[in-house]
Amino acid sequence: MSLLWLRKWSVAVVAAMVLMPSLAAAQATPPNGGPRVDGALTDALNRQPKERAAAIIQIVPGGETAVQKRIAALGRKITGQFVNIRGIGTQLNRAELAALVADPAVAHVSLDAPVHAHALIGADSLMTLDLVRADLGSVAKGVTGNGVGIAIIDSGISGGIPDIKGQVAAFYDFTQGGKAVQAYDDYGHGTHIAATIASSGQQNAYLYQGIAPKARLIGLKVLDKNGSGSTSAVIAALQFATTNKAALGIDIINLSLGHPIYESAKTDPLVLAVEAAIRSGIVVVVSAGNHGTNPDTGLVGYGGITSPGNAPSAITVGAANTSATLNRSDDFVAPYSSRGPSWIDGYAKPDLVAPGHRIVADIDFKSTLYVNYPTWQVVPPLVGGKYIRLSGSSMSAGVASGVVALVIEANRTALLPDGTRKAPLNPYAVKAILQYSATPLANADTMSQGAGEINADGAIALTRALDTRTTPWGVAPVTLASTFGLEIDPWSQALVAGSAKVGNLTPGLAISGSNIVWGENIVWGENIVWGENIVWGENIVWGENIVWGENIVWGENIVWGENIVWSENIVWGENIVWGENIVWGENIVWGENIVWGENIVWGESTVDGKDGAL
């Protein structure tokens, strides 16, 4: 996402998430016993009541035929069928929306929000991918992501770059209805992500080799040449990936895009589609967003997570700046990286952070980003290829997807002492392994970094130490620390999650039940009991209400340190009052209209040429 923060928040669409049991119940039964409309769609139609807005309609079980007939009676066409969320797409004006909401077969109606990629430009030392791989501790671990399938839902993947051409196994264009075509990327963002994950590095003597260079890539294009798209296109791509998981060998989905949180995760169609993909067995990696700082004051703020980064089951990744060194003592959470808690639901996000600052990777020289922003171009010390530097949680998500591919291969290839293979990891277990082995960063709280910075060395070691055939799992001796540069950094040995329930990490099962089983204990380390309630070390009680350390009381209201009171209205430090309207410092008034400083953006993408933010 962009450093233009909430001004572009209205045009960014975040990755989709996985449906936990509580969200499944919300999908089947209309919230509060009746249909609802998200505020963004209402606002859009109130501004122009006679104009039509693109909408996504969720339907109660068995109500599909009735809703389709009602839409036909209104003279509207169905623009998309989304079985993964029991929904359809159409266009409605205000009167048509009112008629549709009156139908008891309609569960919820949401804006088909614009989507955009999450990337921006930095201003200091470059991070070549060989340095990123070394910083992750993944070098010489014997895994390359070989055979692991990663679907990249983005602006496409260039089919003409030798570094990644051989890794592209399939390509479908959802800006053209999802048809199979030759791989291409007219914007460039998706190619940068693809190269970060799986570039072979053959064009540059492996200086820019990806995190998992032997992974298989499946391109699902949803963004156009300007980096813009729609929520419905992302949902369609998620549905396609879920349906064709086995046929295309999809193990991971990377979503380095998003939109503002307009409604609860329980009804957000993008979140529901992500959760459905995770329930099917696919690990979904999502960018957290780049709304961590106020662009006018430069102050770091909280609550900037975008949708679907608020999906409980997704691996939501923020951006870390490694200071272009191998030591982690000088790593820090990038100021622009979105912090939690998630808006409306108050989930603890991100789940972790990964290198995402000034990442250099391949790009097609004909793509919009390369042509329009020549100062972003990088001339490598070796001849061959075109490269661009980008920063943001988009890049961090790509790095994390590469690490997930290494973990999956480590699980598939490791032999147990008796010569047998391990049982496969489900998406929830992969997320837990990444968090448990992450290395916490100094001077960063949980809402900024989650469990800490991703640690490929630790995640691979922990995966190889697990015997996933047993219940509870067996755990071979493993050192709970990793070496980075000249330092030895301890693992977090912790989990961070929203309000989702977590249960047994047993092979082949979604997480359900009352507790986590790790080794021989029904606790994780000495700190967690996780069932109906959570007790986390000395700091968290999580049931009906939350007490978090000394600073947060989270139940009917939130008090966060000295700055937030969150109930009917929000008072955030000196800058925000959020009730009927928003007053944000000197720049925002948000009631029926948005006034944001001198710039107003609602629904269309912009690029700030001064700082290069996307």
Coordinates of C-alpha atoms in Angstrom, one line a residue:
M1 CA 0.0 0.0 0.0
S2 CA 1.0 3.6 -0.2
L3 CA 2.5 6.0 2.2
L4 CA -0.3 8.4 1.2
W5 CA -2.1 6.5 4.0
L6 CA -5.8 6.7 4.3
R7 CA -6.1 9.0 1.2
K8 CA -5.3 6.0 -0.9
W9 CA -6.7 3.6 1.6
S10 CA -10.0 4.2 -0.1
V11 CA -8.6 2.7 -3.3
A12 CA -6.5 -0.1 -2.0
V13 CA -7.8 -3.7 -1.7
V14 CA -6.1 -6.1 0.7
A15 CA -5.7 -9.8 0.3
A16 CA -8.5 -12.2 1.2
M17 CA -8.8 -14.3 4.4
V18 CA -9.8 -17.7 5.8
L19 CA -13.1 -18.5 7.4
M20 CA -12.9 -19.7 11.0
P21 CA -16.0 -21.4 12.5
S22 CA -17.3 -18.1 13.9
L23 CA -17.2 -16.5 10.5
A24 CA -18.8 -19.5 8.9
A25 CA -21.8 -19.0 11.2
A26 CA -22.0 -15.3 10.3
Q27 CA -22.0 -16.2 6.6
A28 CA -24.9 -18.6 7.0
T29 CA -27.1 -16.4 9.2
P30 CA -27.7 -12.6 8.5
P31 CA -26.1 -10.5 11.3
N32 CA -28.5 -9.3 14.0
G33 CA -31.2 -11.4 12.5
G34 CA -31.5 -9.4 9.3
P35 CA -29.7 -8.1 6.2
R36 CA -27.2 -5.3 6.4
V37 CA -25.4 -3.0 4.0
D38 CA -21.8 -1.9 4.5
G39 CA -21.3 1.8 5.1
A40 CA -19.1 2.4 2.1
L41 CA -21.8 1.3 -0.3
T42 CA -24.4 3.4 1.5
D43 CA -22.2 6.4 1.4
A44 CA -21.5 6.0 -2.3
L45 CA -25.2 5.7 -3.2
N46 CA -26.2 8.6 -0.9
R47 CA -23.8 10.9 -2.8
Q48 CA -25.3 9.9 -6.1
P49 CA -28.6 8.1 -5.5
K50 CA -29.5 7.7 -9.2
E51 CA -26.2 6.3 -10.2
R52 CA -25.4 2.6 -9.8
A53 CA -22.5 1.2 -7.8
A54 CA -21.0 -2.2 -8.1
A55 CA -22.1 -4.4 -5.2
I56 CA -21.5 -7.9 -3.9
I57 CA -24.6 -9.6 -2.4
Q58 CA -24.3 -12.5 0.1
I59 CA -27.3 -14.8 0.2
V60 CA -28.8 -17.0 2.9
P61 CA -28.7 -20.7 2.4
G62 CA -31.3 -21.8 -0.2
G63 CA -32.1 -18.2 -1.2
E64 CA -30.1 -18.1 -4.4
T65 CA -33.0 -18.5 -6.8
A66 CA -35.1 -15.9 -5.1
V67 CA -32.3 -13.3 -5.1
Q68 CA -31.5 -13.9 -8.8
K69 CA -35.2 -13.5 -9.7
R70 CA -35.3 -10.2 -7.7
I71 CA -32.3 -8.9 -9.5
A72 CA -33.7 -9.8 -12.9
A73 CA -37.0 -8.1 -11.9
L74 CA -35.0 -4.9 -11.1
G75 CA -33.6 -5.1 -14.6
R76 CA -30.1 -5.7 -13.4
K77 CA -27.6 -8.2 -14.7
I78 CA -25.5 -10.6 -12.5
T79 CA -21.9 -9.7 -13.1
G80 CA -20.3 -12.5 -11.0
Q81 CA -21.1 -15.8 -9.3
F82 CA -19.1 -16.4 -6.0
V83 CA -19.9 -19.9 -4.7
N84 CA -17.1 -19.6 -2.2
I85 CA -19.0 -16.9 -0.2
R86 CA -22.5 -17.7 -1.4
G87 CA -22.7 -14.5 -3.3
I88 CA -23.3 -12.7 -6.6
G89 CA -22.2 -9.4 -8.1
T90 CA -24.4 -6.8 -9.7
Q91 CA -24.9 -3.0 -10.0
L92 CA -27.5 -1.1 -8.0
N93 CA -28.7 2.4 -7.4
R94 CA -30.1 3.5 -4.0
A95 CA -33.7 2.6 -4.7
E96 CA -32.8 -0.8 -6.1
L97 CA -30.6 -1.5 -3.1
A98 CA -33.5 -0.7 -0.7
A99 CA -35.7 -3.1 -2.6
L100 CA -33.0 -5.8 -2.5
V101 CA -32.3 -5.4 1.2
A102 CA -35.9 -5.9 2.0
D103 CA -35.7 -9.5 0.6
P104 CA -35.2 -12.0 3.5
A105 CA -33.0 -14.1 1.2
V106 CA -30.4 -11.4 1.2
A107 CA -27.8 -11.8 4.0
H108 CA -25.6 -8.8 3.4
V109 CA -24.7 -6.3 0.7
S110 CA -21.2 -4.8 0.3
L111 CA -19.5 -2.4 -2.0
D112 CA -17.4 -4.0 -4.8
A113 CA -14.5 -1.9 -3.7
P114 CA -11.6 -0.8 -5.9
V115 CA -8.4 -2.7 -5.2
H116 CA -4.8 -1.6 -5.6
A117 CA -1.3 -3.0 -5.1
H118 CA 0.6 -2.3 -1.8
A119 CA 4.0 -0.8 -2.7
L120 CA 5.9 2.4 -2.4
I121 CA 9.5 3.7 -2.8
G122 CA 12.1 4.0 -0.1
A123 CA 15.2 6.2 0.2
D124 CA 18.2 4.3 1.7
S125 CA 20.2 1.2 1.2
L126 CA 19.0 -1.4 -1.3
M127 CA 18.2 -5.0 -0.3
T128 CA 19.3 -7.3 -3.0
L129 CA 17.6 -10.7 -2.8
D130 CA 20.8 -12.6 -2.0
L131 CA 21.1 -10.4 1.1
V132 CA 17.4 -11.0 1.9
R133 CA 18.0 -14.7 1.7
A134 CA 21.0 -14.5 4.0
D135 CA 19.1 -12.3 6.4
L136 CA 16.3 -14.9 6.6
G137 CA 18.9 -17.6 7.4
S138 CA 17.6 -19.8 4.5
V139 CA 20.9 -20.2 2.7
A140 CA 22.3 -23.7 2.6
K141 CA 19.2 -25.3 4.2
G142 CA 18.7 -27.7 1.4
V143 CA 15.2 -26.4 0.4
T144 CA 14.3 -24.3 -2.6
G145 CA 10.5 -24.5 -2.7
N146 CA 10.8 -27.3 -5.2
G147 CA 7.4 -28.4 -6.4
V148 CA 5.4 -26.0 -4.2
G149 CA 2.7 -24.2 -6.0
I150 CA 2.1 -20.4 -5.3
A151 CA -0.8 -18.6 -6.8
I152 CA 0.0 -14.9 -7.2
I153 CA -3.2 -12.8 -7.3
D154 CA -1.9 -9.5 -8.6
S155 CA -1.2 -7.6 -11.8
G156 CA 0.2 -10.6 -13.6
I157 CA 3.6 -12.2 -14.2
S158 CA 5.7 -11.3 -17.2
G159 CA 6.2 -14.2 -19.5
G160 CA 9.3 -12.9 -21.2
I161 CA 11.8 -12.8 -18.3
P162 CA 14.2 -15.7 -18.2
D163 CA 14.6 -15.4 -14.4
I164 CA 10.9 -16.5 -13.9
K165 CA 9.6 -17.8 -17.2
G166 CA 10.4 -21.4 -16.4
Q167 CA 8.6 -21.2 -13.0
V168 CA 5.2 -20.0 -14.5
A169 CA 3.1 -23.1 -14.6
A170 CA -0.3 -21.5 -15.5
F171 CA -1.8 -18.1 -16.1
Y172 CA -5.4 -16.8 -16.0
D173 CA -6.6 -13.3 -16.6
F174 CA -9.4 -12.2 -14.4
T175 CA -9.5 -8.7 -15.9
Q176 CA -10.9 -10.7 -18.9
G177 CA -13.2 -13.1 -17.0
G178 CA -10.6 -15.6 -15.9
K179 CA -9.6 -17.0 -19.2
A180 CA -6.3 -18.8 -19.8
V181 CA -3.8 -16.6 -21.7
Q182 CA -0.1 -16.2 -22.2
A183 CA 1.5 -14.8 -19.1
Y184 CA 1.9 -11.0 -19.1
D185 CA 2.1 -8.1 -16.7
D186 CA 1.4 -4.6 -18.0
Y187 CA 1.7 -2.9 -14.6
G188 CA 4.8 -4.7 -13.1
H189 CA 3.9 -5.1 -9.5
G190 CA 3.0 -8.8 -9.8
T191 CA 6.2 -9.6 -11.6
H192 CA 8.3 -8.0 -8.8
I193 CA 6.4 -10.2 -6.3
A194 CA 6.9 -13.3 -8.5
A195 CA 10.6 -12.6 -8.8
T196 CA 11.0 -11.9 -5.0
I197 CA 9.4 -15.3 -4.4
A198 CA 10.9 -17.5 -7.1
S199 CA 13.4 -15.8 -9.5
S200 CA 16.1 -18.3 -10.6
G201 CA 18.7 -15.6 -10.6
Q202 CA 20.2 -17.0 -13.8
Q203 CA 20.5 -13.5 -15.4
N204 CA 22.5 -12.0 -12.6
A205 CA 24.8 -14.7 -11.1
Y206 CA 22.1 -15.3 -8.4
L207 CA 22.5 -11.8 -6.9
Y208 CA 18.7 -11.4 -7.3
Q209 CA 17.6 -15.0 -6.8
G210 CA 14.2 -15.4 -5.1
I211 CA 13.5 -16.9 -1.7
A212 CA 12.2 -20.2 -3.2
P213 CA 13.7 -20.4 -6.7
K214 CA 12.3 -23.8 -7.5
A215 CA 8.6 -23.0 -6.6
R216 CA 5.9 -23.2 -9.3
L217 CA 4.0 -20.0 -10.0
I218 CA 0.4 -19.7 -11.0
G219 CA -0.5 -16.2 -12.2
L220 CA -4.0 -14.9 -11.5
K221 CA -4.2 -11.4 -12.9
V222 CA -6.8 -9.1 -11.3
L223 CA -5.1 -5.6 -11.6
D224 CA -4.9 -3.6 -14.9
K225 CA -2.0 -1.7 -16.4
N226 CA -2.5 1.1 -13.8
G227 CA -2.5 -1.3 -10.8
S228 CA -6.3 -1.0 -10.3
G229 CA -8.9 -3.8 -9.9
S230 CA -12.0 -4.8 -8.1
T231 CA -12.9 -6.8 -5.1
S232 CA -15.1 -9.1 -7.2
A233 CA -12.2 -9.9 -9.5
V234 CA -10.1 -10.9 -6.4
I235 CA -12.9 -13.0 -5.0
A236 CA -13.3 -14.7 -8.4
A237 CA -9.6 -15.5 -8.5
L238 CA -9.7 -16.9 -4.9
Q239 CA -12.7 -19.0 -5.9
F240 CA -10.8 -20.3 -8.9
A241 CA -7.7 -21.1 -6.9
T242 CA -9.7 -23.0 -4.3
T243 CA -11.7 -25.0 -6.9
N244 CA -8.5 -25.9 -8.8
K245 CA -6.2 -26.4 -5.8
A246 CA -5.5 -30.1 -6.7
A247 CA -5.5 -29.7 -10.5
L248 CA -3.0 -26.8 -10.4
G249 CA -1.1 -27.9 -7.3
I250 CA -1.8 -24.7 -5.4
D251 CA -0.3 -24.7 -1.9
I252 CA 0.0 -21.0 -1.2
I253 CA -1.8 -17.8 -2.3
N254 CA 0.0 -14.4 -2.2
L255 CA -2.2 -11.3 -1.9
S256 CA -0.1 -8.2 -2.0
L257 CA -3.1 -5.9 -2.4
G258 CA -6.2 -4.7 -0.4
H259 CA -8.8 -2.1 0.4
P260 CA -9.9 -0.2 3.6
I261 CA -11.9 -2.1 6.2
Y262 CA -15.4 -1.0 5.5
E263 CA -17.2 -3.6 7.7
S264 CA -16.6 -6.4 10.1
A265 CA -14.6 -9.4 9.0
K266 CA -17.7 -11.4 9.7
T267 CA -19.4 -9.9 6.7
D268 CA -16.6 -8.6 4.5
P269 CA -16.9 -10.7 1.3
L270 CA -13.1 -10.5 0.6
V271 CA -12.3 -11.8 4.1
L272 CA -14.9 -14.6 3.7
A273 CA -13.3 -15.6 0.3
V274 CA -9.8 -15.8 1.9
E275 CA -11.1 -17.8 4.8
A276 CA -12.8 -20.3 2.4
A277 CA -9.5 -20.7 0.6
I278 CA -7.7 -21.5 3.8
R279 CA -10.3 -24.0 4.9
S280 CA -9.7 -25.8 1.6
G281 CA -6.0 -26.3 2.7
I282 CA -4.3 -23.3 1.0
V283 CA -2.0 -21.1 3.0
V284 CA -3.0 -17.5 2.3
V285 CA -0.3 -14.8 2.8
V286 CA -1.6 -11.2 2.9
S287 CA 0.0 -7.8 3.0
A288 CA -0.9 -5.7 6.1
G289 CA -1.0 -2.4 4.3
N290 CA 1.2 0.7 4.3
H291 CA -0.8 3.1 6.5
G292 CA 1.5 3.2 9.5
T293 CA 2.3 6.9 9.4
N294 CA 0.4 10.1 9.1
P295 CA 1.8 11.6 5.8
D296 CA 1.6 15.2 7.2
T297 CA 3.1 14.7 10.6
G298 CA 5.1 11.6 10.1
L299 CA 3.8 10.2 13.4
V300 CA 3.3 6.4 13.6
G301 CA -0.3 5.4 14.2
Y302 CA -2.3 2.3 14.9
G303 CA -5.4 0.7 13.3
G304 CA -4.2 0.9 9.7
I305 CA -4.6 -2.8 8.8
T306 CA -6.5 -3.2 5.5
S307 CA -8.9 -5.9 4.3
P308 CA -8.3 -8.8 4.1
G309 CA -5.4 -8.3 6.5
N310 CA -8.0 -8.6 9.2
A311 CA -8.8 -12.2 8.3
P312 CA -8.1 -14.3 11.4
S313 CA -6.7 -17.3 9.6
A314 CA -4.5 -15.5 7.0
I315 CA -0.8 -14.8 7.6
T316 CA -0.8 -11.0 7.7
V317 CA 2.6 -9.6 7.1
G318 CA 4.0 -6.1 7.9
A319 CA 7.2 -4.6 6.5
A320 CA 10.6 -4.7 8.3
N321 CA 13.6 -2.6 7.4
T322 CA 16.7 -4.6 7.8
S323 CA 19.1 -1.6 7.5
A324 CA 20.7 -3.7 4.7
T325 CA 22.7 -5.8 7.3
L326 CA 22.5 -9.4 8.4
N327 CA 22.4 -8.6 12.2
R328 CA 18.8 -8.2 13.5
S329 CA 19.7 -5.8 16.3
D330 CA 19.4 -2.9 13.8
D331 CA 16.2 -4.2 12.2
F332 CA 13.0 -2.3 12.8
V333 CA 9.4 -2.1 11.7
A334 CA 9.1 0.3 8.8
P335 CA 7.2 3.4 9.8
Y336 CA 4.8 3.0 6.9
S337 CA 3.9 -0.6 7.8
S338 CA 0.3 -0.8 9.0
R339 CA -0.2 -1.6 12.7
G340 CA -3.1 -3.2 14.4
P341 CA -5.6 -3.6 15.9
S342 CA -7.9 -4.2 12.9
W343 CA -10.6 -1.7 12.5
I344 CA -14.1 -2.7 13.8
D345 CA -13.2 -6.2 15.1
G346 CA -10.1 -5.2 16.9
Y347 CA -8.0 -8.3 15.9
A348 CA -4.4 -8.4 16.8
K349 CA -2.6 -8.0 13.5
P350 CA -0.1 -8.2 11.8
D351 CA 0.9 -11.8 12.5
L352 CA 4.6 -11.1 11.8
V353 CA 6.8 -8.8 9.8
A354 CA 9.3 -9.6 7.0
P355 CA 11.9 -7.7 5.0
G356 CA 10.1 -5.3 2.7
H357 CA 12.2 -2.2 2.3
R358 CA 13.9 -1.3 -0.9
I359 CA 13.7 -4.8 -2.3
V360 CA 15.3 -5.1 -5.8
A361 CA 13.7 -7.7 -8.2
D362 CA 13.0 -8.4 -11.9
I363 CA 10.4 -6.4 -13.9
D364 CA 9.4 -6.2 -17.5
F365 CA 10.9 -3.1 -19.2
K366 CA 7.5 -2.4 -20.9
S367 CA 5.5 -2.3 -17.7
T368 CA 3.9 0.9 -16.4
L369 CA 6.0 1.1 -13.3
Y370 CA 9.3 0.7 -15.1
V371 CA 8.4 3.2 -17.9
N372 CA 6.7 5.9 -15.7
Y373 CA 9.2 5.8 -12.8
P374 CA 12.7 5.7 -14.2
T375 CA 14.2 6.8 -10.8
W376 CA 13.0 3.5 -9.4
Q377 CA 15.1 1.5 -11.9
V378 CA 18.2 -0.3 -10.7
V379 CA 21.2 -1.1 -12.9
P380 CA 22.8 -4.3 -11.5
P381 CA 26.6 -4.8 -11.4
L382 CA 26.1 -7.6 -13.9
V383 CA 24.7 -7.4 -17.4
G384 CA 21.2 -8.8 -18.0
G385 CA 17.7 -8.2 -17.0
K386 CA 15.7 -5.1 -15.9
Y387 CA 15.2 -4.5 -12.2
I388 CA 13.2 -2.1 -10.0
R389 CA 13.3 -1.3 -6.3
L390 CA 10.0 -1.3 -4.3
S391 CA 9.2 -1.0 -0.6
G392 CA 6.1 -2.0 1.3
S393 CA 4.1 -4.8 2.8
S394 CA 3.6 -6.1 -0.7
M395 CA 7.2 -7.0 -0.8
S396 CA 7.1 -8.4 2.7
A397 CA 4.2 -10.7 1.8
G398 CA 6.2 -12.0 -1.2
V399 CA 9.2 -12.8 1.1
A400 CA 6.9 -14.6 3.5
S401 CA 5.3 -16.6 0.7
G402 CA 8.7 -17.7 -0.3
V403 CA 9.5 -18.8 3.3
V404 CA 6.2 -20.7 3.5
A405 CA 7.2 -22.6 0.3
L406 CA 10.5 -23.6 2.0
V407 CA 8.6 -24.8 5.1
I408 CA 6.2 -26.9 3.0
E409 CA 9.0 -28.5 1.1
A410 CA 10.9 -29.2 4.4
N411 CA 7.8 -30.9 5.7
R412 CA 7.3 -33.0 2.6
T413 CA 10.9 -34.1 2.2
A414 CA 12.1 -34.8 5.7
L415 CA 12.3 -38.4 6.7
L416 CA 11.5 -39.6 10.2
P417 CA 13.9 -42.0 12.0
D418 CA 11.9 -45.0 10.8
G419 CA 12.2 -43.8 7.2
T420 CA 8.6 -42.7 6.8
R421 CA 7.3 -39.3 5.6
K422 CA 5.6 -36.8 7.8
A423 CA 2.0 -36.0 7.7
P424 CA 1.3 -32.7 5.8
L425 CA 1.0 -29.4 7.6
N426 CA -2.3 -27.5 7.4
P427 CA -2.4 -23.7 6.9
Y428 CA -3.0 -23.1 10.6
A429 CA 0.0 -25.1 11.6
V430 CA 2.2 -23.3 9.1
K431 CA 1.2 -20.0 10.5
A432 CA 1.9 -21.2 14.1
I433 CA 5.4 -22.4 13.0
L434 CA 6.2 -19.1 11.5
Q435 CA 5.1 -17.2 14.6
Y436 CA 6.8 -19.5 17.1
S437 CA 10.1 -19.3 15.3
A438 CA 10.0 -15.5 14.6
T439 CA 12.5 -13.2 16.2
P440 CA 11.0 -10.3 18.2
L441 CA 12.4 -6.9 17.3
A442 CA 13.5 -4.4 20.0
N443 CA 11.4 -1.3 20.5
A444 CA 8.4 -2.7 18.6
D445 CA 5.1 -3.8 20.3
T446 CA 2.8 -6.7 19.3
M447 CA 0.5 -4.5 17.3
S448 CA 3.4 -3.4 15.1
Q449 CA 5.3 -6.6 14.6
G450 CA 3.0 -9.5 15.6
A451 CA 5.2 -12.3 16.9
G452 CA 8.3 -10.7 15.3
E453 CA 10.4 -10.9 12.1
I454 CA 10.1 -14.0 10.0
N455 CA 12.9 -16.5 10.5
A456 CA 13.3 -19.1 7.7
D457 CA 16.2 -20.8 9.5
G458 CA 14.0 -21.4 12.6
A459 CA 10.9 -22.2 10.7
I460 CA 12.7 -24.9 8.7
A461 CA 14.4 -26.3 11.7
L462 CA 11.2 -26.5 13.7
T463 CA 9.3 -28.1 10.8
R464 CA 12.0 -30.8 10.5
A465 CA 11.8 -31.4 14.3
L466 CA 8.1 -32.1 14.3
D467 CA 6.6 -35.6 14.1
T468 CA 3.2 -34.7 12.7
R469 CA 2.0 -38.3 12.6
T470 CA 1.2 -38.4 16.3
T471 CA -1.4 -36.6 18.5
P472 CA 0.0 -34.7 20.2
W473 CA 3.0 -34.1 17.9
G474 CA 6.4 -35.3 18.8
V475 CA 9.1 -32.7 18.9
A476 CA 12.8 -33.7 18.4
P477 CA 15.4 -31.5 20.2
V478 CA 15.7 -28.1 18.6
T479 CA 17.6 -25.0 19.5
L480 CA 15.1 -22.2 20.1
A481 CA 17.4 -19.5 18.6
S482 CA 18.9 -18.7 15.3
T483 CA 22.2 -17.0 14.1
F484 CA 22.0 -13.8 12.0
G485 CA 25.3 -12.2 11.1
L486 CA 27.3 -12.1 14.3
E487 CA 24.3 -12.4 16.6
I488 CA 22.2 -15.2 18.1
D489 CA 18.6 -14.2 18.3
P490 CA 16.0 -16.1 20.4
W491 CA 12.7 -17.2 18.9
S492 CA 9.4 -15.6 20.1
Q493 CA 8.0 -19.0 21.2
A494 CA 4.6 -17.3 21.1
L495 CA 1.5 -16.9 19.0
V496 CA -0.5 -13.8 18.2
A497 CA -4.1 -14.1 17.1
G498 CA -7.3 -12.2 17.0
S499 CA -10.4 -13.5 18.6
A500 CA -10.4 -16.7 16.6
K501 CA -10.4 -20.0 18.6
V502 CA -7.4 -22.2 18.1
G503 CA -7.3 -25.9 18.7
N504 CA -5.2 -29.0 18.1
L505 CA -2.4 -28.6 15.6
T506 CA -3.0 -32.2 14.3
P507 CA -2.3 -33.3 10.7
G508 CA -5.2 -33.1 8.3
L509 CA -7.5 -31.1 10.6
A510 CA -8.5 -27.5 10.6
I511 CA -7.8 -25.9 13.9
S512 CA -10.8 -26.7 16.1
G513 CA -11.3 -27.8 19.6
S514 CA -10.3 -26.2 22.9
N515 CA -6.5 -26.0 23.2
I516 CA -3.2 -26.1 21.4
V517 CA -1.2 -29.3 21.7
W518 CA 2.5 -28.8 21.3
G519 CA 4.7 -31.7 22.2
E520 CA 3.4 -33.2 25.4
N521 CA 1.8 -30.1 26.8
I522 CA -1.6 -28.4 26.4
V523 CA 0.1 -25.1 26.6
W524 CA 2.5 -23.3 24.3
G525 CA 5.7 -22.8 26.2
E526 CA 4.8 -21.7 29.7
N527 CA 2.7 -18.8 28.6
I528 CA -0.5 -19.7 26.8
V529 CA -3.7 -21.5 27.6
W530 CA -5.9 -21.1 24.5
G531 CA -9.5 -22.3 24.4
E532 CA -12.6 -20.4 25.2
N533 CA -10.3 -17.8 26.9
I534 CA -6.7 -17.0 26.5
V535 CA -4.1 -16.3 29.2
W536 CA -0.9 -15.2 27.6
G537 CA 2.0 -14.9 30.0
E538 CA 1.2 -12.2 32.6
N539 CA -0.4 -9.9 30.2
I540 CA -3.6 -11.1 28.4
V541 CA -6.9 -12.3 29.5
W542 CA -9.0 -12.9 26.5
G543 CA -12.6 -14.0 26.8
E544 CA -15.6 -11.7 27.0
N545 CA -13.1 -8.8 27.6
I546 CA -9.4 -8.3 27.0
V547 CA -6.8 -6.9 29.4
W548 CA -3.6 -6.5 27.5
G549 CA -0.6 -5.7 29.6
E550 CA -1.0 -2.4 31.4
N551 CA -2.5 -0.5 28.4
I552 CA -5.6 -2.1 26.9
V553 CA -9.0 -2.9 28.2
W554 CA -10.9 -4.3 25.3
G555 CA -14.5 -5.3 25.8
E556 CA -17.4 -2.9 25.3
N557 CA -14.8 -0.1 25.1
I558 CA -11.1 0.2 24.4
V559 CA -8.7 2.2 26.4
W560 CA -5.2 2.1 24.8
G561 CA -2.6 3.7 27.0
E562 CA -3.5 7.3 27.3
N563 CA -4.7 7.8 23.7
I564 CA -7.8 5.8 22.7
V565 CA -11.3 5.5 24.0
W566 CA -13.2 3.3 21.6
S567 CA -17.0 2.8 21.9
E568 CA -19.8 4.8 20.3
N569 CA -17.1 7.4 19.4
I570 CA -13.3 7.2 19.2
V571 CA -10.9 9.7 20.6
W572 CA -7.4 8.9 19.4
G573 CA -4.7 11.1 21.0
E574 CA -5.3 14.7 20.0
N575 CA -6.3 14.0 16.4
I576 CA -9.3 11.8 15.9
V577 CA -12.9 12.0 16.9
W578 CA -14.8 9.2 15.1
G579 CA -18.5 9.0 15.7
E580 CA -20.9 10.3 13.0
N581 CA -18.0 12.1 11.4
I582 CA -14.2 12.0 11.6
V583 CA -12.0 14.8 12.3
W584 CA -8.4 13.7 11.9
G585 CA -5.9 16.4 12.8
E586 CA -6.4 19.3 10.4
N587 CA -7.0 17.2 7.3
I588 CA -10.1 14.9 7.4
V589 CA -13.7 15.5 7.8
W590 CA -15.6 12.2 7.1
G591 CA -19.3 12.3 7.2
E592 CA -21.2 12.2 4.0
N593 CA -18.1 13.4 2.1
I594 CA -14.4 13.1 2.5
V595 CA -12.2 16.1 2.7
W596 CA -8.6 15.2 3.1
G597 CA -6.3 18.1 3.2
E598 CA -6.1 19.4 -0.3
N599 CA -6.6 16.0 -1.9
I600 CA -9.8 14.0 -2.2
V601 CA -9.6 10.4 -3.5
W602 CA -12.6 8.1 -3.4
G603 CA -12.6 5.1 -5.8
E604 CA -9.8 6.1 -8.2
S605 CA -6.1 5.3 -8.0
T606 CA -3.5 8.0 -7.9
V607 CA 0.2 8.0 -7.8
D608 CA 2.1 10.6 -5.9
G609 CA 5.0 11.5 -8.1
K610 CA 6.9 13.3 -5.4
D611 CA 7.5 10.3 -3.1
G612 CA 6.8 7.6 -5.6
A613 CA 4.1 6.0 -3.5
L614 CA 1.7 3.6 -5.2

